[in-house]
């Protein structure tokens, strides 16, 4: 009682924002991270730990980064080769950013879009990662209580990034697995008309997180037309632009608006970063590129609260200006992503586990609907707890991504080495093997009961109801193992 009273007093000393839970981190997405942090996997020190498959991070090309840094010590002001520029870089820099940094980022954005569009360095606004960029855009475009349409499923972090401090609402646009979760104008219209808040914009992720799909040209044109017709903003999160592989093609909204002469470009904004494409999330390099002059001006002033350090700008300007390195990095990154994606999906195919066909991103959208007791999010959470706490894999349940169909899970594959991926697949194999064994056991039990019923003149309707309503429901063709029934 004393502890509760003290906690209440502590809350009274804080602002409503600090004392509340509007941060959006009360979800299974963040709970999975906590489970990993409490017991992280290590092949030698902690072989029974949780494998992190909830982190969308590209660690497959770290060797290329390290090689470049070693070969270019002059790029850092903290080396003997680069220390002569220390005073110039370490002094105060205004929020416009180093000119060479903005020019290098603009060129890199063009490169990752196959040089089909041009980006003006003077429209490059920097921010502390895509998280800060998204929040700044939200502050610029919407008032507290306004809303953004967001097609589902979407990145769980948006609930924190866009809502917590801005007071903006996210209005889900329901997409369906029946058409590969494609965004349709009909779904957009329904969400717009049924929204209970003023809608100020549409936020899309292309390539998609968590789906790993890309939007085709016709779809993008329809989204531009929809937002232009409604007079609302279109914010395109394109932070996975260079992660396509195989036959997949990324088309930027910047390319599409060039084909729409009467497009109101004041409504078009792009969020970008180097966290995913270059595997540099720790450097916190976020980018806002807006075609709206006023947004550029205000976002730049707001960036004072989350600037990219001048030392980082200096390093990245040098790195991205090395054309040969950039070309080689992007080429090898795509090849390695394709190889790792194939390793994971081939393993899942061999176990009879489905996944959404896609060719971008650092993750797959895994289909475990047939392992649910019932087609509910309670069953999804029950299965997720087993996967995290028993199988020891941190994957993100679809419910945390606001997917309206239970049973889907986001599984990241680029943040680990080959050995760890093999361990993860082996754990999945053991898990599914246990499910198959339990399925066979239950089938034999049912067959035995049926034989007993056939030899008896009496029929128990109570037993029949249990049979019809049990694990063999239409939503659960494969009887779950005892693990699935476990209560964590």
Coordinates of C-alpha atoms in Angstrom, one line a residue:
X1 CA 0.0 0.0 0.0
X2 CA 2.8 2.4 0.9
X3 CA 4.6 1.5 -2.4
X4 CA 1.4 2.2 -4.4
X5 CA 0.9 5.5 -2.6
X6 CA 4.5 6.5 -3.3
X7 CA 4.2 5.6 -6.9
X8 CA 1.0 7.8 -7.2
X9 CA 2.8 10.7 -5.6
X10 CA 5.7 10.3 -8.0
X11 CA 3.2 10.4 -10.9
X12 CA 1.7 13.6 -9.5
X13 CA 5.1 15.2 -9.7
X14 CA 5.4 14.5 -13.4
X15 CA 3.7 15.8 -16.5
X16 CA 0.7 13.9 -17.9
X17 CA 3.0 12.8 -20.8
X18 CA 5.7 11.4 -18.5
X19 CA 3.2 9.7 -16.2
X20 CA 1.0 8.3 -18.9
X21 CA 1.5 5.3 -21.2
X22 CA 1.0 7.1 -24.5
X23 CA 4.4 6.0 -25.7
X24 CA 2.8 3.0 -27.4
X25 CA 5.4 0.5 -26.1
X26 CA 2.8 -1.6 -24.3
X27 CA 2.7 -4.2 -27.0
X28 CA 4.0 -7.6 -27.8
X29 CA 6.4 -6.1 -30.2
X30 CA 8.3 -4.4 -27.4
X31 CA 7.7 -7.2 -24.9
X32 CA 9.6 -9.5 -27.3
X33 CA 12.5 -7.2 -27.2
X34 CA 12.5 -7.3 -23.4
X35 CA 12.5 -11.1 -23.4
X36 CA 15.5 -11.0 -25.7
X37 CA 17.3 -8.5 -23.5
X38 CA 16.8 -10.6 -20.4
X39 CA 18.2 -13.7 -22.1
X40 CA 20.1 -12.9 -25.3
X41 CA 21.3 -15.8 -27.4
X42 CA 25.1 -16.4 -27.7
X43 CA 26.4 -19.6 -29.4
X44 CA 28.9 -20.3 -26.6
X45 CA 28.0 -18.2 -23.5
X46 CA 24.2 -18.6 -23.8
X47 CA 23.2 -21.2 -26.3
X48 CA 19.7 -21.6 -24.8
X49 CA 19.0 -17.8 -25.0
X50 CA 16.4 -16.0 -27.1
X51 CA 17.4 -15.4 -30.7
X52 CA 16.5 -11.9 -31.8
X53 CA 14.3 -12.1 -34.9
X54 CA 12.4 -9.0 -34.1
X55 CA 15.1 -6.5 -35.1
X56 CA 15.0 -5.2 -38.7
X57 CA 18.7 -4.5 -39.0
X58 CA 21.0 -5.1 -42.0
X59 CA 24.2 -6.6 -40.6
X60 CA 25.1 -8.6 -43.7
X61 CA 27.5 -6.1 -45.1
X62 CA 29.4 -4.9 -42.0
X63 CA 32.6 -6.3 -43.4
X64 CA 32.3 -3.9 -46.4
X65 CA 31.8 -1.0 -44.0
X66 CA 34.8 -1.9 -41.8
X67 CA 37.0 -2.3 -44.9
X68 CA 36.1 1.1 -46.2
X69 CA 36.7 2.8 -42.8
X70 CA 40.1 1.2 -42.5
X71 CA 41.1 2.2 -46.0
X72 CA 39.9 5.8 -45.5
X73 CA 41.1 7.0 -42.0
X74 CA 41.0 10.6 -43.3
X75 CA 37.2 10.4 -43.2
X76 CA 37.3 10.7 -39.4
X77 CA 38.4 13.8 -37.6
X78 CA 39.6 11.5 -34.8
X79 CA 42.5 10.0 -36.7
X80 CA 45.9 11.2 -37.5
X81 CA 45.0 11.5 -41.2
X82 CA 41.8 13.5 -40.5
X83 CA 42.6 15.5 -37.4
X84 CA 43.5 18.6 -39.4
X85 CA 39.8 19.1 -40.0
X86 CA 38.9 18.7 -36.4
X87 CA 38.4 22.4 -35.6
X88 CA 36.3 23.0 -38.7
X89 CA 34.0 20.1 -38.0
X90 CA 33.8 20.2 -34.2
X91 CA 32.7 23.9 -34.0
X92 CA 29.0 24.8 -34.0
X93 CA 27.1 23.9 -37.2
X94 CA 23.7 25.3 -37.9
X95 CA 20.7 23.1 -38.6
X96 CA 21.0 23.2 -42.4
X97 CA 23.8 20.6 -42.1
X98 CA 27.1 20.4 -43.9
X99 CA 26.6 21.2 -47.7
X100 CA 28.7 18.2 -48.7
X101 CA 26.6 15.9 -46.5
X102 CA 23.3 17.1 -48.1
X103 CA 24.8 16.8 -51.5
X104 CA 26.1 13.2 -50.9
X105 CA 22.7 12.1 -49.4
X106 CA 20.8 13.6 -52.4
X107 CA 23.1 11.6 -54.8
X108 CA 22.7 8.4 -52.8
X109 CA 18.9 8.8 -52.8
X110 CA 19.0 9.1 -56.6
X111 CA 21.3 6.0 -56.8
X112 CA 18.9 3.9 -54.7
X113 CA 16.1 4.9 -57.0
X114 CA 18.0 3.8 -60.1
X115 CA 18.9 7.5 -61.0
X116 CA 15.4 7.9 -62.4
X117 CA 14.7 11.1 -60.3
X118 CA 16.7 14.0 -59.0
X119 CA 16.8 15.3 -55.5
X120 CA 17.6 18.9 -54.5
X121 CA 20.2 19.0 -51.7
X122 CA 18.5 22.2 -50.5
X123 CA 15.4 20.2 -49.6
X124 CA 17.3 17.7 -47.6
X125 CA 16.4 18.1 -43.9
X126 CA 18.3 15.9 -41.4
X127 CA 16.9 14.4 -38.3
X128 CA 17.9 11.9 -35.6
X129 CA 16.9 8.8 -37.5
X130 CA 13.7 8.0 -39.2
X131 CA 11.9 8.1 -35.8
X132 CA 12.7 11.8 -35.4
X133 CA 11.9 12.5 -39.1
X134 CA 8.5 10.9 -38.8
X135 CA 7.6 12.9 -35.7
X136 CA 8.8 16.1 -37.2
X137 CA 6.7 15.6 -40.3
X138 CA 3.7 14.8 -38.0
X139 CA 4.3 18.1 -36.1
X140 CA 4.4 20.0 -39.4
X141 CA 1.3 18.5 -41.0
X142 CA -1.2 17.8 -38.2
X143 CA -2.6 19.2 -35.0
X144 CA -3.3 17.2 -31.8
X145 CA -6.4 15.1 -32.5
X146 CA -6.0 15.0 -36.2
X147 CA -5.3 11.6 -37.9
X148 CA -3.2 9.9 -40.6
X149 CA -4.5 7.0 -42.6
X150 CA -2.1 4.0 -42.3
X151 CA -2.6 0.8 -44.3
X152 CA -2.3 -2.4 -42.1
X153 CA -0.3 -4.2 -41.2
X154 CA 2.2 -1.5 -40.3
X155 CA 5.4 -1.0 -38.3
X156 CA 4.5 -1.1 -34.5
X157 CA 6.9 1.7 -33.7
X158 CA 4.6 4.1 -35.6
X159 CA 2.3 4.1 -32.5
X160 CA 5.1 5.7 -30.6
X161 CA 6.9 7.7 -33.3
X162 CA 3.9 9.5 -34.6
X163 CA 1.4 9.6 -31.7
X164 CA 3.2 10.0 -28.4
X165 CA 4.3 13.6 -28.3
X166 CA 2.3 15.0 -31.3
X167 CA -1.2 13.9 -30.1
X168 CA -1.9 12.6 -33.7
X169 CA -4.1 9.6 -34.2
X170 CA -3.4 6.7 -36.6
X171 CA -6.5 5.6 -38.6
X172 CA -6.0 1.9 -39.8
X173 CA -6.8 1.1 -43.5
X174 CA -7.7 -2.6 -43.4
X175 CA -5.9 -4.7 -46.0
X176 CA -6.5 -8.4 -46.6
X177 CA -4.4 -11.5 -47.1
X178 CA -6.7 -12.6 -49.9
X179 CA -5.0 -10.1 -52.3
X180 CA -1.6 -10.1 -50.6
X181 CA -2.4 -7.2 -48.3
X182 CA -2.5 -4.8 -51.3
X183 CA -3.7 -1.2 -50.7
X184 CA -7.0 -0.5 -52.5
X185 CA -8.8 2.8 -53.1
X186 CA -12.0 1.1 -51.7
X187 CA -10.2 0.4 -48.4
X188 CA -8.8 4.0 -48.3
X189 CA -12.3 5.5 -49.0
X190 CA -13.9 3.3 -46.3
X191 CA -11.2 4.3 -43.7
X192 CA -11.5 8.0 -44.7
X193 CA -15.2 8.1 -44.5
X194 CA -15.5 6.2 -41.3
X195 CA -12.7 8.1 -39.5
X196 CA -13.8 9.8 -36.3
X197 CA -11.1 12.4 -36.5
X198 CA -10.0 15.0 -39.2
X199 CA -7.8 13.1 -41.6
X200 CA -4.7 15.1 -42.6
X201 CA -2.7 12.6 -44.5
X202 CA -1.9 9.1 -45.7
X203 CA 1.3 7.4 -44.5
X204 CA 2.6 4.5 -46.6
X205 CA 5.8 2.4 -46.2
X206 CA 7.3 1.4 -49.5
X207 CA 8.9 -1.2 -49.4
X208 CA 6.5 -2.4 -46.7
X209 CA 7.5 -3.1 -43.1
X210 CA 6.4 -5.7 -42.1
X211 CA 5.3 -7.3 -45.4
X212 CA 8.5 -6.9 -47.5
X213 CA 6.4 -6.0 -50.6
X214 CA 6.7 -3.1 -52.9
X215 CA 4.0 -0.8 -54.4
X216 CA 3.7 -0.9 -58.2
X217 CA 3.4 2.2 -60.4
X218 CA -0.4 2.0 -60.8
X219 CA -0.9 1.6 -57.1
X220 CA 1.3 4.6 -56.3
X221 CA -0.5 6.7 -58.9
X222 CA -3.8 5.8 -57.3
X223 CA -2.5 6.9 -53.9
X224 CA -1.3 10.2 -55.2
X225 CA -4.6 10.8 -56.9
X226 CA -6.6 9.8 -53.8
X227 CA -4.6 12.2 -51.5
X228 CA -4.7 15.0 -54.1
X229 CA -8.5 14.6 -54.6
X230 CA -9.0 14.6 -50.8
X231 CA -6.6 17.5 -50.3
X232 CA -4.6 15.6 -47.8
X233 CA -0.9 14.8 -47.5
X234 CA 1.0 11.7 -48.7
X235 CA 3.9 10.7 -46.6
X236 CA 6.1 8.0 -48.1
X237 CA 8.4 6.1 -45.8
X238 CA 11.1 4.8 -48.2
X239 CA 13.7 3.7 -45.7
X240 CA 14.0 0.2 -47.3
X241 CA 14.5 1.6 -50.8
X242 CA 17.8 -0.3 -51.5
X243 CA 16.7 -3.6 -49.9
X244 CA 14.9 -5.1 -53.0
X245 CA 16.3 -8.3 -54.5
X246 CA 15.5 -10.9 -57.1
X247 CA 12.7 -9.7 -59.4
X248 CA 11.4 -7.1 -57.0
X249 CA 11.4 -3.5 -58.1
X250 CA 11.2 -0.4 -56.0
X251 CA 9.5 2.7 -57.4
X252 CA 9.6 5.9 -55.5
X253 CA 6.8 8.3 -55.2
X254 CA 9.3 10.9 -56.4
X255 CA 9.4 9.1 -59.7
X256 CA 5.6 8.7 -60.0
X257 CA 4.8 12.4 -59.4
X258 CA 7.0 13.2 -62.4
X259 CA 4.4 11.3 -64.5
X260 CA 1.4 13.3 -63.0
X261 CA 1.6 16.8 -64.5
X262 CA -1.2 18.3 -62.3
X263 CA 0.0 16.8 -59.1
X264 CA -0.1 19.1 -56.1
X265 CA 3.5 18.6 -54.9
X266 CA 2.9 20.6 -51.8
X267 CA 1.2 17.5 -50.4
X268 CA 4.1 15.1 -51.1
X269 CA 6.7 14.2 -48.5
X270 CA 9.4 11.5 -48.2
X271 CA 11.0 10.1 -45.1
X272 CA 14.3 8.3 -45.6
X273 CA 17.3 7.2 -43.5
X274 CA 20.6 5.2 -43.8
X275 CA 19.6 2.8 -41.0
X276 CA 18.3 0.0 -43.3
X277 CA 19.9 0.5 -46.7
X278 CA 23.4 1.0 -45.3
X279 CA 23.0 -0.8 -42.0
X280 CA 23.8 2.3 -39.9
X281 CA 21.0 2.6 -37.4
X282 CA 23.4 3.7 -34.6
X283 CA 24.5 6.8 -36.5
X284 CA 20.9 8.1 -36.4
X285 CA 20.8 9.6 -39.9
X286 CA 17.2 10.5 -40.7
X287 CA 16.1 12.5 -43.7
X288 CA 13.0 14.5 -44.5
X289 CA 12.5 15.4 -48.2
X290 CA 9.4 17.6 -48.8
X291 CA 8.2 19.3 -51.9
X292 CA 6.5 21.8 -49.7
X293 CA 8.7 24.9 -49.1
X294 CA 7.0 25.8 -45.8
X295 CA 7.4 22.2 -44.5
X296 CA 11.1 22.3 -45.4
X297 CA 11.6 25.6 -43.6
X298 CA 9.8 24.5 -40.4
X299 CA 11.2 21.0 -40.3
X300 CA 14.7 22.4 -40.6
X301 CA 14.0 24.6 -37.6
X302 CA 12.5 21.7 -35.6
X303 CA 15.6 19.6 -36.5
X304 CA 17.5 21.5 -33.8
X305 CA 16.0 19.1 -31.3
X306 CA 17.6 16.1 -33.1
X307 CA 20.5 16.9 -35.3
X308 CA 22.9 14.5 -36.9
X309 CA 26.4 15.2 -35.3
X310 CA 28.8 17.1 -37.6
X311 CA 31.3 14.3 -37.2
X312 CA 28.8 11.8 -38.5
X313 CA 27.9 14.1 -41.4
X314 CA 31.6 14.5 -42.3
X315 CA 32.1 10.7 -42.3
X316 CA 29.0 9.9 -44.3
X317 CA 29.7 12.7 -46.8
X318 CA 33.1 11.1 -47.6
X319 CA 31.6 7.6 -47.7
X320 CA 28.6 8.3 -50.0
X321 CA 30.8 10.4 -52.3
X322 CA 32.9 7.2 -53.1
X323 CA 30.9 6.1 -56.1
X324 CA 32.8 2.8 -56.5
X325 CA 32.2 1.9 -52.9
X326 CA 28.5 2.8 -53.0
X327 CA 27.9 0.8 -56.2
X328 CA 29.7 -2.3 -54.8
X329 CA 27.9 -2.0 -51.4
X330 CA 24.4 -1.9 -52.9
X331 CA 25.2 -4.7 -55.3
X332 CA 26.5 -7.0 -52.6
X333 CA 23.9 -6.1 -50.1
X334 CA 21.1 -7.1 -52.5
X335 CA 22.9 -10.4 -53.3
X336 CA 23.4 -11.2 -49.6
X337 CA 19.8 -10.3 -48.7
X338 CA 18.6 -12.6 -51.5
X339 CA 20.7 -15.4 -50.2
X340 CA 19.6 -15.0 -46.6
X341 CA 16.0 -14.7 -47.6
X342 CA 16.3 -17.9 -49.6
X343 CA 17.9 -19.7 -46.7
X344 CA 15.1 -18.8 -44.4
X345 CA 12.2 -19.4 -46.8
X346 CA 13.6 -22.6 -48.1
X347 CA 13.8 -23.9 -44.5
X348 CA 10.2 -22.9 -43.8
X349 CA 9.0 -24.4 -47.1
X350 CA 10.6 -27.7 -46.0
X351 CA 8.6 -27.6 -42.8
X352 CA 5.3 -26.7 -44.5
X353 CA 5.2 -23.2 -43.1
X354 CA 3.8 -20.5 -45.4
X355 CA 4.9 -16.9 -45.9
X356 CA 3.9 -14.0 -48.0
X357 CA 5.8 -13.9 -51.3
X358 CA 7.8 -10.7 -51.4
X359 CA 11.3 -9.5 -52.4
X360 CA 12.3 -6.5 -50.3
X361 CA 13.0 -5.6 -46.7
X362 CA 14.9 -7.4 -43.9
X363 CA 12.1 -9.7 -42.9
X364 CA 9.4 -12.1 -44.1
X365 CA 5.7 -12.2 -43.1
X366 CA 5.2 -15.7 -41.8
X367 CA 1.8 -17.5 -41.9
X368 CA 1.1 -19.6 -38.8
X369 CA -2.7 -19.4 -39.0
X370 CA -3.1 -23.1 -39.0
X371 CA -1.4 -23.4 -35.6
X372 CA -4.0 -21.3 -33.8
X373 CA -6.5 -22.9 -31.5
X374 CA -9.1 -20.5 -32.8
X375 CA -9.0 -17.6 -35.3
X376 CA -8.6 -15.0 -32.6
X377 CA -5.8 -12.7 -31.4
X378 CA -6.0 -14.4 -28.0
X379 CA -4.8 -17.5 -29.7
X380 CA -2.2 -15.6 -31.6
X381 CA -0.8 -14.2 -28.3
X382 CA -0.8 -17.7 -26.8
X383 CA 1.2 -19.0 -29.7
X384 CA 3.5 -16.0 -29.6
X385 CA 4.3 -16.6 -25.9
X386 CA 5.2 -20.2 -26.7
X387 CA 7.5 -19.1 -29.6
X388 CA 9.2 -16.5 -27.4
X389 CA 9.5 -18.2 -24.1
X390 CA 9.7 -21.9 -25.1
X391 CA 11.1 -22.0 -28.6
X392 CA 13.2 -18.9 -27.7
X393 CA 12.7 -16.9 -30.9
X394 CA 11.6 -13.3 -30.7
X395 CA 9.3 -12.8 -33.6
X396 CA 6.7 -10.0 -33.8
X397 CA 3.0 -11.1 -33.8
X398 CA 0.7 -9.6 -36.5
X399 CA -1.6 -8.1 -33.9
X400 CA 1.2 -5.8 -32.8
X401 CA 1.4 -4.6 -36.4
X402 CA -2.4 -4.0 -36.4
X403 CA -3.0 -6.8 -38.8
X404 CA -6.7 -7.6 -38.7
X405 CA -6.2 -11.3 -39.4
X406 CA -4.6 -13.3 -36.5
X407 CA -1.8 -15.8 -37.2
X408 CA 0.7 -13.7 -39.1
X409 CA 4.2 -13.0 -37.7
X410 CA 7.1 -10.8 -38.8
X411 CA 10.4 -12.6 -38.8
X412 CA 13.7 -10.7 -39.3
X413 CA 16.6 -12.4 -41.0
X414 CA 19.4 -9.9 -41.7
X415 CA 20.5 -9.1 -38.2
X416 CA 22.4 -12.4 -37.5
X417 CA 25.1 -14.6 -38.9
X418 CA 24.6 -17.8 -40.9
X419 CA 25.2 -20.0 -37.8
X420 CA 22.5 -18.3 -35.8
X421 CA 20.0 -18.6 -38.7
X422 CA 20.7 -22.3 -38.8
X423 CA 20.1 -22.5 -35.0
X424 CA 16.8 -20.6 -35.4
X425 CA 15.6 -22.9 -38.2
X426 CA 16.5 -26.0 -36.1
X427 CA 14.4 -24.7 -33.3
X428 CA 11.5 -24.2 -35.6
X429 CA 12.0 -27.7 -37.0
X430 CA 11.9 -29.2 -33.5
X431 CA 8.8 -27.2 -32.6
X432 CA 6.9 -28.3 -35.7
X433 CA 8.0 -31.9 -35.2
X434 CA 6.5 -31.8 -31.7
X435 CA 3.3 -30.4 -33.2
X436 CA 3.2 -33.2 -35.8
X437 CA 3.8 -35.8 -33.1
X438 CA 1.0 -34.4 -30.9
X439 CA -1.3 -34.3 -34.0
X440 CA -0.7 -37.9 -34.7
X441 CA -1.3 -38.8 -31.1
X442 CA -4.6 -36.9 -31.0
X443 CA -5.7 -38.4 -34.3
X444 CA -5.1 -41.9 -32.9
X445 CA -7.1 -41.0 -29.7
X446 CA -10.0 -39.7 -31.8
X447 CA -10.0 -42.9 -34.0
X448 CA -10.0 -45.0 -30.9
X449 CA -13.0 -43.0 -29.4
X450 CA -14.8 -43.3 -32.7
X451 CA -14.4 -47.1 -32.7
X452 CA -15.8 -47.2 -29.2
X453 CA -18.8 -45.1 -30.2
X454 CA -19.5 -47.3 -33.2
X455 CA -19.6 -50.4 -30.9
X456 CA -22.0 -48.7 -28.5
X457 CA -25.7 -48.0 -28.9
X458 CA -25.5 -44.9 -26.6
X459 CA -24.3 -41.6 -28.0
X460 CA -23.0 -38.8 -25.8
X461 CA -23.9 -35.4 -27.3
X462 CA -21.6 -33.7 -24.8
X463 CA -18.6 -35.6 -26.3
X464 CA -19.7 -34.8 -29.8
X465 CA -19.7 -31.1 -29.1
X466 CA -16.2 -31.3 -27.7
X467 CA -15.1 -33.0 -30.9
X468 CA -16.7 -30.4 -33.1
X469 CA -15.5 -27.4 -31.1
X470 CA -12.0 -28.7 -30.3
X471 CA -8.6 -28.4 -32.0
X472 CA -10.1 -29.6 -35.3
X473 CA -12.1 -26.5 -35.9
X474 CA -12.1 -25.1 -39.5
X475 CA -9.6 -22.5 -38.2
X476 CA -7.2 -25.1 -36.9
X477 CA -6.6 -27.9 -39.4
X478 CA -3.4 -29.0 -37.6
X479 CA -3.9 -29.8 -33.9
X480 CA -1.5 -27.8 -31.8
X481 CA 1.1 -29.3 -29.5
X482 CA 1.1 -29.0 -25.7
X483 CA 3.4 -26.0 -26.3
X484 CA 0.6 -24.2 -28.0
X485 CA -1.7 -24.9 -25.2
X486 CA 0.7 -23.8 -22.6
X487 CA -0.1 -20.7 -20.5
X488 CA 2.9 -18.5 -20.0

